[in-house]
C-alpha positions as MATLAB code, in Angstrom:
seq = 'XXXXXXXXXXXXXXXXXXXXXXXXXXXXXXXXXXXXXXXXXXXXXXXXXXXXXXXXXXXXXXXXXXXXXXXXXXXXXXXXXXXXXXXXXXXXXXXXXXXXXXXXXXXXXXXXXXXXXXXXXXXXXXXXXXXXXXXXXXXXXXXXXXXXXXXXXXXXXXXXXXXXXXXXXXXXXXXXXXXXXXXXXXXXXXXXXXXXXXXXXXXXXXXXXXXXXXXXXXXXXXXXXXXXXXXXXXXXXXXXXXXXXXXXXXXXXXXXXXXXXXXXXXXXXXXXXXXXXXXXXXXXXXXXXXXXXXXXXXXXXXXXXXXXXXXXXXXXXXXXXXXXXXXXXXXXXXXXXXXXXXXXXXXXXXXXXXXXXXXXXXXXXXXXXXXXXXXXXXXXXXXXXXXXXXXXXXXXXXXXXXXXXXXXXXXXXXXXXXXXXXXXXXXXXXXXXXXXXXXXXXXXXXXXXXXXXXXXXXXXXXXXXXXXXXXXXXXXXXXXXXXXXXXXXXXXXXXXXXXXXXXXXXXXXXXXXXXXXXXXXXXXXXXXXXXXXXXXXXXXXXXXXXXXXXXXXXXXX';
ca = [
     -97.736   -0.663   96.803;
     -97.875    2.797   95.322;
     -95.276    5.155   95.678;
     -95.653    7.855   98.267;
     -95.642   11.365   97.033;
     -93.686   13.998   99.001;
     -95.596   16.802  100.331;
     -94.606   20.257   99.036;
     -92.664   23.003  101.243;
     -93.908   26.245  101.942;
     -91.653   27.831   99.339;
     -93.024   25.741   96.721;
     -96.488   26.353   97.692;
     -95.735   30.141   97.636;
     -94.189   29.917   94.293;
     -97.434   28.127   93.002;
     -99.540   30.741   94.504;
     -97.594   33.514   93.023;
     -97.890   31.917   89.359;
    -101.504   31.504   89.692;
    -101.911   35.196   90.737;
     -99.938   36.285   87.706;
    -102.020   34.283   85.250;
    -105.196   35.676   86.898;
    -104.118   39.261   86.459;
    -102.998   38.377   82.831;
    -106.448   37.062   81.980;
    -108.601   39.983   83.448;
    -106.245   42.429   81.550;
    -107.069   40.515   78.225;
    -110.714   40.492   79.370;
    -110.937   43.990   79.959;
    -109.367   44.987   76.603;
    -111.656   42.635   74.554;
    -114.804   44.123   76.376;
    -113.691   47.588   75.763;
    -113.210   46.720   72.115;
    -116.496   45.126   71.822;
    -118.341   48.062   73.736;
    -116.622   50.366   71.180;
    -117.712   48.463   67.750;
    -121.306   47.568   69.382;
    -122.092   51.293   71.015;
    -124.768   53.037   69.039;
    -123.616   56.446   70.547;
    -121.981   59.355   68.466;
    -118.411   58.299   70.055;
    -118.395   54.874   68.089;
    -116.440   53.692   65.288;
    -119.260   51.968   63.722;
    -121.342   55.344   63.779;
    -118.370   56.982   62.181;
    -118.218   54.460   59.483;
    -121.884   55.001   58.887;
    -121.550   58.609   58.769;
    -118.780   58.279   55.910;
    -121.007   56.052   53.929;
    -123.903   58.403   54.078;
    -121.538   61.634   52.997;
    -120.013   59.217   50.002;
    -123.989   58.296   48.956;
    -124.819   61.872   48.866;
    -121.839   62.976   46.654;
    -122.878   60.186   44.349;
    -126.201   61.752   44.233;
    -124.840   65.403   43.352;
    -122.379   63.995   40.919;
    -125.158   62.229   38.988;
    -127.327   65.452   39.122;
    -124.327   67.478   37.730;
    -123.715   65.028   34.933;
    -127.424   65.180   34.145;
    -127.422   68.899   33.989;
    -124.280   68.953   32.032;
    -125.330   66.601   29.590;
    -128.370   68.603   28.689;
    -128.922   70.375   25.054;
    -128.647   73.956   26.476;
    -125.480   73.595   28.269;
    -123.959   71.841   25.256;
    -124.636   74.808   23.112;
    -123.238   77.215   25.841;
    -120.071   75.226   26.175;
    -119.503   75.503   22.286;
    -120.167   79.177   22.301;
    -117.540   79.731   24.920;
    -114.894   77.495   23.485;
    -115.325   79.664   20.229;
    -114.832   82.834   22.286;
    -111.873   81.163   24.098;
    -110.375   80.479   20.682;
    -110.773   83.837   19.676;
    -109.598   85.656   22.836;
    -106.393   83.098   22.399;
    -105.521   84.320   18.796;
    -105.884   87.921   20.068;
    -103.623   87.328   22.916;
    -100.812   85.732   20.570;
    -101.174   88.831   18.331;
    -100.991   91.369   21.031;
     -98.122   89.270   22.649;
     -95.941   89.433   19.486;
     -96.476   93.131   19.124;
     -95.596   93.674   22.460;
     -92.166   91.599   22.066;
     -91.362   93.387   18.788;
     -91.704   96.798   20.707;
     -89.807   95.599   23.688;
     -86.747   94.350   21.445;
     -86.954   97.700   19.406;
     -87.030   99.639   22.946;
     -84.171   97.561   24.017;
     -82.059   98.225   20.609;
     -82.680  101.924   21.202;
     -81.486  101.605   24.649;
     -78.303   99.786   23.829;
     -77.477  102.470   21.154;
     -78.232  105.199   23.689;
     -75.434  103.524   25.981;
     -73.130  103.044   23.088;
     -73.456  106.763   22.458;
     -73.152  107.569   25.813;
     -69.835  105.164   26.155;
     -68.373  106.998   22.935;
     -69.039  110.489   24.533;
     -67.347  109.522   27.919;
     -64.308  108.151   25.931;
     -64.229  111.418   23.966;
     -64.300  113.123   27.040;
     -61.500  111.176   28.614;
     -59.507  111.400   25.459;
     -59.687  115.312   25.578;
     -56.361  116.364   26.962;
     -56.399  119.428   29.459;
     -53.410  122.147   29.655;
     -51.954  120.857   32.576;
     -51.845  117.601   31.185;
     -50.537  118.919   28.168;
     -47.756  120.845   30.105;
     -46.677  117.912   31.785;
     -46.370  115.908   28.838;
     -44.330  118.591   27.444;
     -42.002  118.648   30.358;
     -41.511  114.945   30.325;
     -40.674  115.025   26.684;
     -38.094  117.568   27.590;
     -36.757  115.579   30.105;
     -36.594  112.312   27.837;
     -35.134  114.467   25.274;
     -32.367  115.610   27.621;
     -31.799  112.311   29.126;
     -31.322  110.715   25.353;
     -29.111  113.493   24.480;
     -26.882  112.821   27.276;
     -26.744  109.096   26.565;
     -25.943  109.984   22.901;
     -23.252  112.044   23.957;
     -21.729  109.153   26.213;
     -22.399  106.156   23.366;
     -20.376  108.920   21.137;
     -17.699  109.231   23.450;
     -17.498  105.577   23.897;
     -17.667  104.922   19.888;
     -14.612  107.143   19.326;
     -12.739  105.278   22.170;
     -13.594  101.965   20.583;
     -12.623  103.413   17.253;
      -9.353  104.739   18.375;
      -8.693  101.202   20.168;
      -9.775   99.799   16.818;
      -7.226  101.523   14.815;
      -4.570  100.519   17.039;
      -5.584   96.992   17.004;
      -5.733   97.111   13.208;
      -2.135   98.698   13.139;
      -1.033   95.686   15.243;
      -2.854   93.309   13.555;
      -1.417   94.425   10.007;
       2.293   94.307   11.892;
       1.308   90.638   12.977;
       0.064   89.643    9.462;
       3.396   91.029    8.014;
       5.325   89.091   10.768;
       3.152   85.912    9.872;
       3.925   86.397    6.063;
       7.752   86.409    6.706;
       7.380   83.658    9.052;
       5.254   81.788    6.552;
       8.237   82.250    3.998;
      10.813   81.041    6.269;
       8.845   78.065    7.388;
       8.250   77.306    3.622;
      12.256   77.457    3.204;
      12.977   75.285    5.942;
      10.468   72.850    5.127;
      11.615   72.517    1.677;
      15.111   72.148    3.053;
      14.111   69.505    5.413;
      12.191   67.699    2.395;
      15.220   67.791    0.229;
      17.411   66.445    3.235;
      14.689   63.946    3.641;
      14.874   62.903    0.244;
      18.560   62.522    0.284;
      18.286   60.425    3.606;
      15.811   58.276    1.863;
      17.819   57.628   -1.093;
      20.787   56.614    1.284;
      18.725   54.530    3.364;
      17.255   52.796    0.264;
      20.720   52.393   -1.007;
      21.845   51.055    2.206;
      18.660   48.539    2.614;
      19.633   47.364   -1.097;
      23.378   46.747   -0.383;
      22.452   44.993    2.753;
      19.946   42.855    1.211;
      22.342   42.011   -1.606;
      25.199   41.155    1.089;
      22.690   38.844    2.819;
      21.744   37.245   -0.577;
      25.571   36.612   -1.527;
      26.183   35.339    2.066;
      23.393   32.837    1.687;
      24.529   31.847   -1.996;
      28.289   31.319   -0.503;
      26.877   29.287    2.633;
      24.881   27.189    0.192;
      27.623   26.728   -2.388;
      30.036   25.468    0.612;
      27.288   22.973    2.023;
      26.988   22.053   -1.586;
      30.774   21.375   -1.997;
      31.199   19.502    1.103;
      28.289   17.465    0.222;
      29.614   16.605   -3.358;
      33.219   15.850   -1.513;
      31.315   13.314    0.834;
      29.604   11.774   -1.964;
      32.561   11.439   -4.144;
      34.707   10.040   -1.409;
      31.759    7.416   -0.778;
      31.601    6.795   -4.612;
      35.361    6.125   -4.580;
      34.852    3.686   -1.664;
      32.406    1.911   -3.582;
      34.283    1.579   -6.574;
      37.255    0.431   -4.817;
      35.072   -2.416   -3.325;
      33.506   -3.531   -6.602;
      36.940   -3.744   -8.020;
      38.292   -5.719   -5.228;
      35.153   -8.079   -5.622;
      35.639   -8.156   -9.200;
      39.227   -9.455   -8.823;
      38.267  -12.026   -6.111;
      35.405  -13.349   -8.486;
      37.708  -13.407  -11.441;
      40.200  -15.734   -9.594;
      37.329  -17.878   -7.914;
      35.915  -18.574  -11.471;
      39.489  -19.362  -12.864;
      39.893  -21.771  -10.434;
      36.165  -23.375  -10.935;
      36.216  -23.269  -14.833;
      38.542  -26.090  -14.771;
      36.565  -29.383  -15.778;
      36.317  -32.448  -13.224;
      35.260  -35.798  -14.388;
      33.425  -38.336  -12.199;
      31.823  -41.443  -13.207;
      29.391  -41.645  -10.286;
      27.990  -38.419  -11.152;
      27.604  -39.252  -14.822;
      25.494  -42.070  -13.896;
      23.101  -40.167  -11.671;
      22.687  -37.500  -14.506;
      21.868  -40.375  -16.903;
      19.171  -41.993  -15.033;
      17.577  -38.481  -14.073;
      17.473  -38.003  -18.047;
      15.705  -41.068  -18.655;
      13.130  -40.395  -15.807;
      12.534  -37.166  -17.502;
      12.210  -38.717  -20.845;
       9.494  -41.243  -19.639;
       7.604  -38.478  -18.168;
       7.809  -36.521  -21.280;
       6.293  -39.280  -23.182;
       3.588  -40.200  -20.979;
       2.386  -36.594  -20.950;
       2.505  -36.581  -24.928;
       0.363  -39.724  -24.964;
      -2.227  -38.099  -22.601;
      -2.175  -34.878  -24.666;
      -2.653  -36.964  -27.942;
      -5.480  -38.833  -26.218;
      -7.075  -35.324  -25.241;
      -6.678  -34.081  -28.735;
      -8.437  -36.938  -30.045;
     -11.345  -36.744  -27.571;
     -11.710  -33.005  -28.430;
     -11.650  -33.788  -32.484;
     -14.540  -36.575  -31.717;
     -16.639  -33.998  -29.511;
     -16.090  -31.113  -31.744;
     -16.285  -33.048  -35.247;
     -13.380  -31.031  -36.522;
     -10.236  -32.544  -37.528;
      -7.990  -29.172  -37.714;
      -6.748  -28.129  -34.239;
      -6.520  -24.272  -35.029;
     -10.044  -24.240  -36.133;
     -10.757  -25.901  -32.756;
      -8.981  -23.150  -31.016;
     -10.442  -20.609  -32.874;
     -13.812  -21.726  -31.771;
     -12.838  -21.986  -28.298;
     -11.498  -18.697  -28.234;
     -14.647  -17.219  -30.083;
     -16.681  -19.044  -27.295;
     -14.521  -17.866  -24.435;
     -14.814  -14.387  -25.662;
     -18.828  -14.755  -25.737;
     -18.987  -16.106  -22.341;
     -16.549  -13.457  -20.937;
     -18.822  -10.909  -22.928;
     -21.984  -12.231  -21.406;
     -20.205  -12.717  -17.961;
     -19.488   -8.800  -18.200;
     -23.215   -8.104  -19.386;
     -24.243   -9.969  -16.459;
     -22.164   -8.075  -13.953;
     -23.070   -4.708  -15.575;
     -26.684   -5.635  -14.835;
     -25.956   -6.561  -11.572;
     -24.141   -3.202  -11.142;
     -26.808   -1.304  -12.600;
     -29.501   -3.288  -10.367;
     -27.571   -2.334   -7.372;
     -27.314    1.264   -8.271;
     -31.142    1.335   -9.076;
     -31.808   -0.130   -5.646;
     -29.700    2.443   -4.194;
     -31.330    5.181   -5.944;
     -34.814    3.789   -5.298;
     -33.807    3.726   -1.324;
     -32.508    7.105   -1.351;
     -35.543    8.385   -3.501;
     -37.940    6.595   -0.702;
     -36.104    8.395    2.013;
     -36.070   11.381    0.445;
     -39.963   11.115   -0.232;
     -40.407   10.313    3.290;
     -38.198   13.460    4.383;
     -40.355   15.402    1.957;
     -43.435   14.174    3.643;
     -42.344   15.162    6.925;
     -41.307   18.440    5.636;
     -44.406   19.277    3.764;
     -46.497   18.010    7.120;
     -43.921   20.269    9.086;
     -44.640   22.963    6.544;
     -48.295   22.751    6.613;
     -48.208   22.898   10.609;
     -46.113   25.965   10.551;
     -48.269   27.687    7.877;
     -51.226   26.834   10.144;
     -49.338   28.321   13.036;
     -48.356   31.445   11.089;
     -51.827   31.882    9.810;
     -52.990   31.552   13.227;
     -50.452   34.310   14.362;
     -51.371   36.643   11.470;
     -54.891   35.982   12.364;
     -54.361   36.893   16.078;
     -51.972   39.824   14.811;
     -54.781   41.018   12.547;
     -57.323   40.991   15.563;
     -55.042   42.547   17.633;
     -54.171   45.308   15.199;
     -57.867   45.774   14.530;
     -58.266   46.275   18.471;
     -55.485   48.710   18.214;
     -56.830   50.667   15.281;
     -60.011   50.946   16.885;
     -58.536   52.168   20.360;
     -56.296   54.459   18.111;
     -59.443   55.609   16.390;
     -60.937   56.147   19.917;
     -57.904   58.000   21.078;
     -57.750   60.169   17.974;
     -61.734   60.901   18.378;
     -60.803   62.082   22.064;
     -57.772   63.781   20.936;
     -60.100   65.556   18.108;
     -62.617   66.555   20.952;
     -59.918   67.901   23.047;
     -58.373   69.919   20.340;
     -61.748   71.192   19.139;
     -62.533   71.948   23.146;
     -58.919   73.827   23.092;
     -59.902   75.715   19.876;
     -63.320   76.617   21.230;
     -61.638   77.790   24.531;
     -59.010   79.822   22.289;
     -61.859   81.435   20.762;
     -63.592   82.182   23.863;
     -60.590   83.714   25.084;
     -59.785   85.730   21.969;
     -63.074   87.434   22.403;
     -62.715   87.730   26.114;
     -59.659   89.735   25.924;
     -60.883   91.409   22.982;
     -57.776   90.758   20.660;
     -57.297   92.294   17.489;
     -57.363   90.187   14.374;
     -56.840   92.455   11.684;
     -53.259   91.370   10.777;
     -54.722   87.746   10.605;
     -57.560   88.880    8.486;
     -54.970   90.480    6.143;
     -53.089   87.029    6.226;
     -55.702   84.457    6.092;
     -58.578   86.327    4.481;
     -62.090   86.653    5.902;
     -62.165   83.312    7.439;
     -62.147   83.889   11.100;
     -62.734   80.445   12.379;
     -59.724   78.811   14.389;
     -58.520   75.573   12.972;
     -55.013   73.545   13.307;
     -53.078   75.558   10.931;
     -54.030   79.048   12.358;
     -54.148   78.185   15.821;
     -50.484   79.201   16.533;
     -50.881   82.684   15.025;
     -54.135   83.277   17.379;
     -51.949   81.772   20.122;
     -49.040   84.328   19.645;
     -51.674   87.033   19.804;
     -53.513   85.588   22.743;
     -50.117   85.569   24.537;
     -49.132   89.001   23.693;
     -52.510   90.539   25.113;
     -52.193   88.295   28.155;
     -48.924   89.433   28.811;
     -49.681   92.931   28.368;
     -52.704   92.378   30.666;
     -50.965   90.676   33.342;
     -48.171   93.647   33.124;
     -50.931   96.248   33.784;
     -52.376   94.314   36.024;
     -49.219   93.994   38.128;
     -48.553   97.916   37.783;
     -51.835   98.745   38.913;
     -51.337   95.958   41.977;
     -47.982   97.576   42.710;
     -49.861  100.872   42.884;
     -52.401   99.840   44.925;
     -50.403   98.120   47.751;
     -48.167  101.304   47.987;
     -51.076  103.538   48.350;
     -52.804  100.918   50.954;
     -49.918   99.992   53.142;
     -52.036   99.363   56.496;
     -55.019   97.948   54.929;
     -55.463   94.300   54.724;
     -54.900   93.011   50.970;
     -56.889   90.801   49.023;
     -55.348   88.019   46.851;
     -53.103   89.140   44.062;
     -53.396   88.367   40.334;
     -49.890   88.392   39.730;
     -48.020   86.528   42.810;
     -44.788   88.146   44.130;
     -43.547   85.455   46.296;
     -42.844   83.186   43.343;
     -39.192   83.971   41.751;
     -37.891   82.036   38.903;
     -34.807   79.712   39.580;
     -31.783   81.106   38.871;
     -29.726   79.457   36.090;
     -26.353   78.856   37.193;
     -23.437   78.596   34.580;
     -21.774   75.780   33.560;
     -18.418   76.752   35.280;
     -19.895   76.613   38.501;
     -21.224   72.938   38.151;
     -18.208   71.284   36.477;
     -14.859   72.104   35.016;
     -14.928   73.261   31.341;
     -11.357   74.459   30.840;
      -9.159   71.394   29.251;
      -5.626   70.536   30.483;
      -3.181   72.102   28.421;
      -0.601   69.381   28.933;
      -3.086   66.839   27.632;
      -3.929   69.344   24.643;
      -0.380   69.535   23.945;
      -0.041   65.755   24.074;
      -2.868   65.019   21.811;
      -2.273   67.947   19.060;
       1.111   69.209   19.353;
       3.330   66.065   19.615;
       2.364   64.812   16.170;
       5.049   65.931   13.941;
       3.678   67.692   10.472;
       6.055   68.571    7.779;
       3.681   70.782    5.868;
       2.450   74.209    6.537;
      -0.585   74.410    8.590;
      -3.674   76.578    8.304;
      -6.458   77.684   10.464;
      -9.371   75.270   10.569;
     -12.827   76.561    9.330;
     -15.814   76.029   11.444;
     -16.958   73.187    9.648;
     -13.967   71.419    9.935;
     -13.544   72.195   13.600;
     -17.170   70.597   14.142;
     -16.471   67.213   12.419;
     -12.948   67.302   14.662;
     -14.959   67.976   17.635;
     -17.518   64.862   16.838;
     -14.655   62.595   16.225;
     -12.865   63.422   19.618;
     -16.384   63.214   21.518;
     -16.976   59.851   19.720;
     -13.525   58.301   20.970;
     -13.458   56.807   24.336;
     -12.086   58.981   27.405;
     -12.433   62.053   25.720;
     -13.737   63.890   28.607;
     -10.857   62.768   30.774;
      -8.819   65.938   29.718;
     -11.232   68.359   31.630;
      -8.873   68.611   34.875;
      -6.273   70.983   36.013;
      -2.454   70.406   35.661;
      -2.263   68.933   39.450;
      -4.506   66.321   38.488;
      -3.000   65.391   35.139;
      -1.008   62.033   34.774;
       1.447   63.043   32.397;
       4.987   63.145   33.324;
       5.251   67.181   32.368;
       2.543   67.755   35.198;
       4.981   66.208   37.648;
       7.965   68.289   36.782;
       6.076   71.408   36.792;
       4.711   70.387   40.545;
       8.056   69.918   41.261;
       9.208   73.323   40.304;
       6.739   74.839   41.909;
       7.763   73.309   45.374;
      11.435   74.040   45.000;
];
């Protein structure tokens, strides 16, 4: 059985109807647009696009025909001749134009030069007119000169009075100095006498001390010798006592031995002992005879073997043969020793060869590495040289720019280079060597210009107090920093107790004189090189010496 389809609801039917209506409206809209486009393209009236395109084509066709006719007319013979004539005329006219233009330019330059000269003459006349002094100005200058003369005379009188006072003080000081010099000479004489007496006393004391030391040394030597002799005598006494004891013992022993041998020297006769002694002698005799027979048999065998009857000759040959054998034995031993030494040397040589090979390889590797390092260094140095050359080129460019700027400034400020021309000749170009001279002149002129500008600005500001001021060239709000003295920053006066401890505590037995400037500088250098040389820059209260404590105690007592 076929499945039954569920009926649509009212809402679903309504939605389907809306969708169909929308599609119909869209299709109707597209139809109208397409119909309109078709009418526009197919319409034969004046408003259609197709008609417009046809009109444009007709216009282009007409223009083509006109251009072709113009070309035909222009390419005709008569037109060509006319064109040639016109070109020749135009060339002639251009040449004339150039000539007239050059003449006009020369005339203009001439007129400009004349006008410049006229302006220069006007300026000179104005300068001369400004330089002329009127009577009022002349009187003012005279009055100012008289005032300056009076002020200078007053100053001169004051300075003369001061000079006279200084001269009087100088006379007094000279008299005091002369008196002090005389006192110093007397003091030096007394000091020399005292030093001489002190030296004599020192020499006498030194002689006494030397004699005392010599006597003390001799006493010590004699005491040591006496002690040595005492010990020697004691040792000799002990040795003598021991020797006497040993001699006494030997004597007693000899006496006892003498008595013993005296008792033993008496003969004793015993039969049993004599029989035993005879038997022993017979046995020894039999053994000797057997040995003698054996030796005789050996001698006979040796004679038969050597084919020599005399025994001394056999002994000589035996000795010779023994010597030859011993010599050969020694030779063989020497050869063995030499072989062993050679083998040892060969092993040492092989070891040295191996070591040298290893060293050679290592040196080769090191040389390769060093070559690589040197090549890298060369490359780096070349790069550095190139960089330095570039930097040098840049610096030279900057210097050239600076020198050019100096030249422009020199011209702008209208500096006078007459002294430089006298010094350097007529070469006015600025280079590395004469740049400082130009800089000095520039600085001087700029300083003078700044001073004049500052004075003018001051006068202008004094006149125009209520008016709003413009930006000043020389700023007055910038004040240079005040350089304070060193005494405010740190202590510069050394402690007198430390100085006395360092310099005055050493006793010197010779006459002292004042140091020169060079000696003082050397002393200061050596003093500053010592560690803790700056620790003396303190007050007496901060000193660590015992004298400072005494002084502080006296203050508070």
